[in-house]
Amino acid sequence: MGSQKDTYYLTTPIYYVNDVPHIGHAYTTVAADVLARWRRLGGDRVHFLTGTDEHGQKVAQAAAERGMTPQEHCDDILPRWREMLELLRISNDDFIRTTEDRHEERVQEFMQRLYDQGDLYKATYAGPYCVRCEAYYTDEDLVDADLCPIHRKPVEQLEQENWFFRLSKYAPLLLELYDEHPEFVQPDVRRNEVRAFVEGGLEDISATRTEFAWGVPSPWDPEHVFYVWFDALLNYITAAGYGADDDAFLRRWPADVHLIGKDILRFHAVYWPAMLMAAGVEVPMQVYAHGFLLVGGEKMGKSNATGIRPEELVDHFGLDCYRYYFLREISFGHDGTFSWESMESRYTTDLANDLGNLVNRVLNMVSSYRDGVVPAPVGAAGEAEAQLAADREHAVAGLAAFDRLEFKRGLEDLWVLVRGVNRYVEARTPWKQNKEGADADLDRTLYECVDALRAIAVLISPVMPDAAEELWAKLGLDEPLDAQRLPEAGEPGATPPGVTVERGRLLFPKLEE
């Protein structure tokens, strides 16, 4: 690894602009955002990239159907993607469009390099091609002789003269990469899949096309445009400064993780590292392929009318529940089913009851018993406090699961603290302490509860930024929430006594019918 790297660099796939975003796209994007916010919370310098993939046959066809040029179509659809990022509070540091000069020029330089060193040659391609995937298949890949394995729609038979990339030459290096760096493709089941594919024998792949002009032209053979995947994959380095800003590139590259859906695994875990090896550029540290989001048992997508738009859910459940639900409900590496009912149940149980009621109850008691002023913890700490401290430690340590993209596990561990504070309140019965005039004990109880809420606000902030900010404001703390860093912010006793809390509105009000 280059000694200059000092940045945690993560990426989403760049999204295809043949249509507007659905919750499948948002799933990857939110996961990446939670990871980026989590790393910043730990004090890392983060560079988080997302963007749009704007070339290729599918985009040209979508534009033609709308009576537009491909560029007009891309410019017209782009605001929908930007709106999705805004709607979901995505904290990306950069947004790349593959139609930008900074990308196209570098793609030409990179491919020229492969051409100059003899890694590209001219030959005729004949075989099945899926326009939806923009992918070439072998006859063995097809389902029922002529259906794309991803879309289950008939493929086209293509025959044309293309420039080919010598992918087969890199098979031994790829196998070595998978074996020496098992973390390169995760989860393990995906690495085994990729390894078996490469071991089964790699064929060279077409790197250019001639039957349409919407793409980056080849500098040495302008009749050809680069096959959309060669153009798209390069976004990860062109946006990081490759060939344009060496200093920025050295600080960011190699990427710490490319987050992708498993349907584009082969491109990212076979073609992409081979291209980089050919150009003498380090390969990324990890490609993490998550499962599909299923609705009624079908993969989310445009072609089967399951493309639910994120705003439909955010309007009803709110942003925080939207971001929380998918990561808490589904193990990130696996397929998972979305249903309105399960989302409703998560909202009510985890957010409104466990967290929302707890916040309301604690702040209500501080308001009623101490005029809203947080008392100093004068009473003795006992077993209940020791258990609360253990729950807090468990939650702070448990969120490290986010580093491994185990969001569900991390959130389960965080909820140990949320439920632990609820249990602490029940065990300490502050309403009785108040009634019996046990002032010192009551002060200790109220302080511990508020201090735990302060930690919870910090810990939920990567996943639920709105709720975290609202809770932080209720706690009346002077330091800004975005200045908090773990592990210090998770330590007990950091709430200054004497701050004034405000109950305000419910954090997670009852859902409307």
Coordinates of N, CA and C in Angstrom, one line a residue, residues 101-227:
D101 N -15.6 15.8 -18.6 CA -14.3 15.7 -19.2 C -13.3 15.1 -18.3
R102 N -13.4 15.3 -17.0 CA -12.3 14.8 -16.1 C -12.3 13.3 -16.1
H103 N -13.5 12.7 -16.5 CA -13.6 11.2 -16.6 C -13.2 10.8 -18.0
E104 N -13.8 11.3 -19.0 CA -13.6 10.8 -20.4 C -12.1 10.9 -20.8
E105 N -11.4 12.0 -20.5 CA -10.0 12.2 -20.9 C -9.1 11.1 -20.2
R106 N -9.4 10.8 -18.9 CA -8.6 9.8 -18.2 C -8.9 8.4 -18.7
V107 N -10.1 8.2 -19.1 CA -10.5 6.8 -19.7 C -9.7 6.6 -21.0
Q108 N -9.6 7.6 -21.8 CA -8.8 7.5 -23.0 C -7.3 7.3 -22.8
E109 N -6.8 8.0 -21.8 CA -5.4 7.8 -21.4 C -5.1 6.4 -20.9
F110 N -6.0 5.9 -20.0 CA -5.9 4.6 -19.4 C -5.9 3.5 -20.5
M111 N -6.9 3.6 -21.4 CA -7.1 2.6 -22.4 C -6.0 2.7 -23.5
Q112 N -5.5 3.9 -23.7 CA -4.3 4.0 -24.6 C -3.1 3.3 -24.1
R113 N -3.0 3.4 -22.8 CA -1.8 2.7 -22.1 C -2.0 1.1 -22.4
L114 N -3.2 0.6 -22.2 CA -3.3 -0.8 -22.4 C -3.1 -1.2 -23.9
Y115 N -3.5 -0.3 -24.8 CA -3.3 -0.5 -26.2 C -1.8 -0.5 -26.5
D116 N -1.1 0.5 -26.0 CA 0.3 0.6 -26.3 C 1.1 -0.6 -25.8
Q117 N 0.7 -1.2 -24.7 CA 1.5 -2.3 -24.2 C 1.0 -3.6 -24.8
G118 N 0.1 -3.6 -25.7 CA -0.3 -4.8 -26.4 C -1.4 -5.6 -25.6
D119 N -2.1 -5.0 -24.7 CA -3.1 -5.7 -23.9 C -4.5 -5.7 -24.7
L120 N -4.5 -5.0 -25.8 CA -5.8 -4.9 -26.6 C -5.4 -5.4 -28.0
Y121 N -6.3 -6.2 -28.6 CA -6.2 -6.6 -30.0 C -7.5 -6.7 -30.7
K122 N -7.5 -6.6 -32.0 CA -8.7 -6.6 -32.8 C -9.2 -8.0 -33.2
A123 N -10.4 -8.3 -33.0 CA -11.0 -9.6 -33.4 C -12.5 -9.5 -33.5
T124 N -13.1 -10.6 -34.1 CA -14.6 -10.5 -34.2 C -15.2 -11.2 -33.1
Y125 N -16.2 -10.6 -32.5 CA -17.0 -11.2 -31.4 C -18.3 -11.8 -32.0
A126 N -18.6 -13.0 -31.6 CA -20.0 -13.5 -32.0 C -20.5 -14.2 -30.7
G127 N -21.7 -13.9 -30.3 CA -22.3 -14.5 -29.2 C -23.4 -13.7 -28.5
P128 N -23.9 -14.3 -27.4 CA -25.1 -13.6 -26.8 C -24.7 -12.3 -26.0
Y129 N -25.6 -11.4 -26.1 CA -25.4 -10.1 -25.4 C -26.8 -9.6 -24.8
C130 N -26.7 -9.2 -23.5 CA -27.9 -8.7 -22.9 C -27.8 -7.1 -22.8
V131 N -28.7 -6.4 -23.4 CA -28.6 -5.0 -23.4 C -28.9 -4.4 -22.1
R132 N -29.9 -5.1 -21.3 CA -30.2 -4.6 -20.0 C -29.0 -4.6 -19.1
C133 N -28.2 -5.7 -19.1 CA -27.0 -5.8 -18.3 C -25.8 -5.1 -18.9
E134 N -25.9 -4.8 -20.2 CA -24.8 -4.4 -21.0 C -23.6 -5.4 -20.8
A135 N -24.0 -6.7 -21.0 CA -23.0 -7.7 -20.7 C -23.0 -8.8 -21.7
Y136 N -21.9 -9.3 -22.0 CA -21.7 -10.5 -22.9 C -21.8 -11.7 -22.1
Y137 N -22.5 -12.7 -22.6 CA -22.6 -14.0 -21.9 C -22.1 -15.1 -22.8
T138 N -21.8 -16.3 -22.1 CA -21.5 -17.5 -22.9 C -22.8 -18.3 -23.0
D139 N -22.9 -19.2 -23.9 CA -24.1 -20.0 -24.0 C -24.4 -20.8 -22.7
E140 N -23.3 -21.2 -21.9 CA -23.6 -21.9 -20.7 C -24.2 -21.0 -19.6
D141 N -23.9 -19.6 -19.7 CA -24.5 -18.7 -18.7 C -26.0 -18.6 -18.8
L142 N -26.6 -18.8 -20.1 CA -28.0 -18.5 -20.3 C -28.9 -19.5 -19.6
V143 N -30.1 -19.0 -19.3 CA -31.2 -19.8 -18.8 C -32.1 -20.2 -19.9
D144 N -32.5 -21.5 -19.9 CA -33.4 -22.0 -21.0 C -32.9 -21.6 -22.4
A145 N -31.6 -21.7 -22.6 CA -31.0 -21.5 -23.9 C -30.9 -20.1 -24.4
D146 N -31.8 -19.2 -24.1 CA -31.7 -17.8 -24.7 C -32.1 -16.7 -23.7
L147 N -32.1 -17.0 -22.4 CA -32.5 -15.9 -21.4 C -31.3 -15.5 -20.6
C148 N -31.3 -14.1 -20.4 CA -30.2 -13.6 -19.5 C -30.4 -14.1 -18.1
P149 N -29.3 -14.6 -17.5 CA -29.4 -15.1 -16.1 C -29.9 -14.1 -15.0
I150 N -29.7 -12.8 -15.3 CA -30.2 -11.8 -14.3 C -31.6 -11.4 -14.6
H151 N -31.9 -11.0 -15.9 CA -33.2 -10.4 -16.2 C -34.2 -11.4 -16.7
R152 N -33.8 -12.7 -17.0 CA -34.7 -13.7 -17.6 C -35.5 -13.2 -18.8
K153 N -34.8 -12.4 -19.6 CA -35.3 -11.8 -20.8 C -34.4 -12.3 -22.0
P154 N -35.0 -12.5 -23.2 CA -34.1 -13.0 -24.3 C -32.9 -12.1 -24.6
V155 N -31.8 -12.7 -24.9 CA -30.6 -12.0 -25.2 C -30.5 -11.7 -26.7
E156 N -29.7 -10.8 -27.2 CA -29.4 -10.6 -28.6 C -28.2 -11.4 -29.0
Q157 N -28.2 -11.8 -30.3 CA -26.9 -12.4 -30.8 C -26.2 -11.3 -31.5
L158 N -24.9 -11.1 -31.1 CA -24.1 -10.1 -31.7 C -23.0 -10.7 -32.5
E159 N -22.7 -10.0 -33.6 CA -21.4 -10.4 -34.3 C -20.8 -9.1 -34.8
Q160 N -19.6 -8.8 -34.4 CA -19.0 -7.5 -34.8 C -17.5 -7.5 -34.5
E161 N -16.8 -6.7 -35.2 CA -15.3 -6.5 -35.0 C -15.1 -5.6 -33.9
N162 N -14.4 -6.0 -32.8 CA -14.1 -5.2 -31.6 C -12.7 -5.3 -31.3
W163 N -12.3 -4.3 -30.4 CA -11.0 -4.5 -29.7 C -11.2 -5.3 -28.5
F164 N -10.3 -6.3 -28.3 CA -10.5 -7.2 -27.1 C -9.4 -6.9 -26.1
F165 N -9.8 -7.1 -24.8 CA -8.8 -7.0 -23.7 C -8.3 -8.4 -23.3
R166 N -7.0 -8.5 -23.2 CA -6.5 -9.9 -22.9 C -6.7 -10.2 -21.4
L167 N -8.0 -10.5 -21.1 CA -8.3 -10.8 -19.7 C -7.7 -12.2 -19.3
S168 N -7.7 -13.1 -20.2 CA -7.2 -14.5 -19.9 C -5.8 -14.4 -19.3
K169 N -5.0 -13.5 -19.8 CA -3.6 -13.4 -19.4 C -3.5 -13.1 -17.9
Y170 N -4.5 -12.5 -17.3 CA -4.5 -12.1 -15.9 C -5.1 -13.2 -14.9
A171 N -5.5 -14.3 -15.5 CA -6.2 -15.3 -14.6 C -5.3 -15.8 -13.5
P172 N -4.0 -16.1 -13.7 CA -3.1 -16.6 -12.6 C -3.0 -15.5 -11.5
L173 N -2.8 -14.2 -11.9 CA -2.7 -13.1 -10.9 C -4.0 -13.0 -10.1
L174 N -5.1 -13.1 -10.8 CA -6.4 -13.0 -10.1 C -6.6 -14.1 -9.1
L175 N -6.3 -15.3 -9.4 CA -6.4 -16.4 -8.5 C -5.5 -16.2 -7.3
E176 N -4.3 -15.7 -7.6 CA -3.3 -15.4 -6.5 C -3.9 -14.3 -5.5
L177 N -4.6 -13.3 -6.1 CA -5.2 -12.2 -5.4 C -6.3 -12.8 -4.4
Y178 N -7.2 -13.7 -5.0 CA -8.3 -14.2 -4.1 C -7.7 -15.1 -3.0
D179 N -6.6 -15.8 -3.3 CA -6.1 -16.7 -2.3 C -5.2 -15.9 -1.2
E180 N -4.4 -15.0 -1.7 CA -3.6 -14.3 -0.7 C -4.3 -13.2 0.1
H181 N -5.4 -12.7 -0.6 CA -6.2 -11.6 0.1 C -7.7 -12.0 0.1
P182 N -8.1 -13.0 0.9 CA -9.5 -13.4 0.9 C -10.5 -12.3 1.2
E183 N -10.0 -11.2 1.8 CA -10.9 -10.1 2.1 C -11.2 -9.3 0.9
F184 N -10.5 -9.5 -0.2 CA -10.7 -8.7 -1.4 C -12.1 -8.8 -1.9
V185 N -12.7 -10.1 -1.9 CA -14.1 -10.2 -2.3 C -14.9 -10.7 -1.1
Q186 N -15.9 -10.0 -0.6 CA -16.7 -10.4 0.5 C -18.2 -10.2 0.1
P187 N -19.1 -11.0 0.8 CA -18.8 -12.1 1.7 C -18.1 -13.3 1.0
D188 N -17.7 -14.3 1.8 CA -17.0 -15.4 1.4 C -17.6 -16.2 0.2
V189 N -19.0 -16.3 0.3 CA -19.7 -17.0 -0.7 C -19.5 -16.4 -2.1
R190 N -19.4 -15.1 -2.1 CA -19.1 -14.4 -3.4 C -17.7 -14.6 -3.9
R191 N -16.8 -14.6 -3.0 CA -15.4 -14.9 -3.4 C -15.3 -16.3 -4.0
N192 N -15.9 -17.3 -3.4 CA -15.9 -18.6 -3.9 C -16.5 -18.7 -5.3
E193 N -17.5 -17.9 -5.5 CA -18.2 -17.9 -6.8 C -17.3 -17.3 -7.9
V194 N -16.6 -16.2 -7.5 CA -15.7 -15.5 -8.5 C -14.5 -16.4 -8.8
R195 N -14.0 -17.1 -7.7 CA -12.8 -17.9 -7.9 C -13.1 -19.1 -8.8
A196 N -14.3 -19.7 -8.7 CA -14.7 -20.8 -9.5 C -14.9 -20.3 -11.0
F197 N -15.4 -19.1 -11.1 CA -15.6 -18.5 -12.5 C -14.2 -18.4 -13.2
V198 N -13.2 -17.8 -12.5 CA -11.9 -17.6 -13.0 C -11.2 -19.0 -13.3
E199 N -11.3 -19.9 -12.3 CA -10.7 -21.2 -12.5 C -11.2 -22.0 -13.7
G200 N -12.5 -21.7 -14.0 CA -13.2 -22.4 -15.1 C -12.6 -22.0 -16.4
G201 N -11.7 -21.0 -16.4 CA -11.1 -20.5 -17.7 C -11.7 -19.2 -18.1
L202 N -10.8 -18.2 -18.3 CA -11.3 -16.9 -18.6 C -11.1 -16.6 -20.1
E203 N -12.2 -16.1 -20.7 CA -12.1 -15.7 -22.2 C -11.8 -14.2 -22.2
D204 N -11.0 -13.8 -23.2 CA -10.8 -12.3 -23.4 C -12.1 -11.6 -23.6
I205 N -12.2 -10.4 -23.2 CA -13.5 -9.7 -23.4 C -13.4 -8.5 -24.3
S206 N -14.5 -8.2 -24.9 CA -14.6 -7.1 -25.8 C -14.5 -5.8 -25.1
A207 N -13.6 -4.9 -25.5 CA -13.4 -3.6 -24.8 C -14.0 -2.4 -25.6
T208 N -14.5 -2.7 -26.9 CA -15.1 -1.6 -27.7 C -16.3 -2.1 -28.4
R209 N -17.1 -1.1 -28.9 CA -18.3 -1.4 -29.7 C -18.3 -0.5 -30.9
T210 N -19.0 -0.9 -31.9 CA -19.1 0.0 -33.1 C -20.5 0.3 -33.5
E211 N -21.5 -0.5 -33.0 CA -22.9 -0.3 -33.6 C -23.6 0.9 -33.0
F212 N -23.1 1.6 -32.1 CA -23.7 2.9 -31.7 C -22.6 3.8 -31.3
A213 N -22.8 5.1 -31.2 CA -21.7 6.1 -31.0 C -21.7 6.7 -29.6
W214 N -22.7 6.3 -28.7 CA -22.8 7.0 -27.4 C -21.9 6.3 -26.4
G215 N -20.7 6.9 -26.4 CA -19.7 6.3 -25.4 C -18.4 7.1 -25.6
V216 N -17.4 6.7 -24.9 CA -16.1 7.4 -25.0 C -15.3 6.9 -26.2
P217 N -15.0 7.7 -27.2 CA -14.3 7.2 -28.4 C -12.9 6.7 -28.1
S218 N -12.5 5.6 -28.8 CA -11.2 5.1 -28.7 C -10.2 6.1 -29.4
P219 N -9.1 6.5 -28.7 CA -8.2 7.5 -29.4 C -7.5 6.9 -30.6
W220 N -7.2 5.6 -30.6 CA -6.5 5.1 -31.7 C -7.3 4.5 -32.9
D221 N -8.7 4.4 -32.6 CA -9.6 3.9 -33.6 C -10.9 4.5 -33.4
P222 N -11.1 5.8 -33.8 CA -12.3 6.6 -33.5 C -13.6 6.0 -33.9
E223 N -13.6 5.0 -34.8 CA -14.9 4.4 -35.2 C -15.5 3.6 -34.0
H224 N -14.6 3.3 -33.0 CA -15.0 2.5 -31.8 C -15.2 3.3 -30.6
V225 N -16.3 3.0 -29.8 CA -16.4 3.6 -28.5 C -16.1 2.5 -27.5
F226 N -15.7 2.9 -26.3 CA -15.4 1.9 -25.3 C -16.6 1.2 -24.7
Y227 N -16.6 -0.1 -24.6 CA -17.7 -0.9 -24.0 C -17.9 -0.2 -22.6

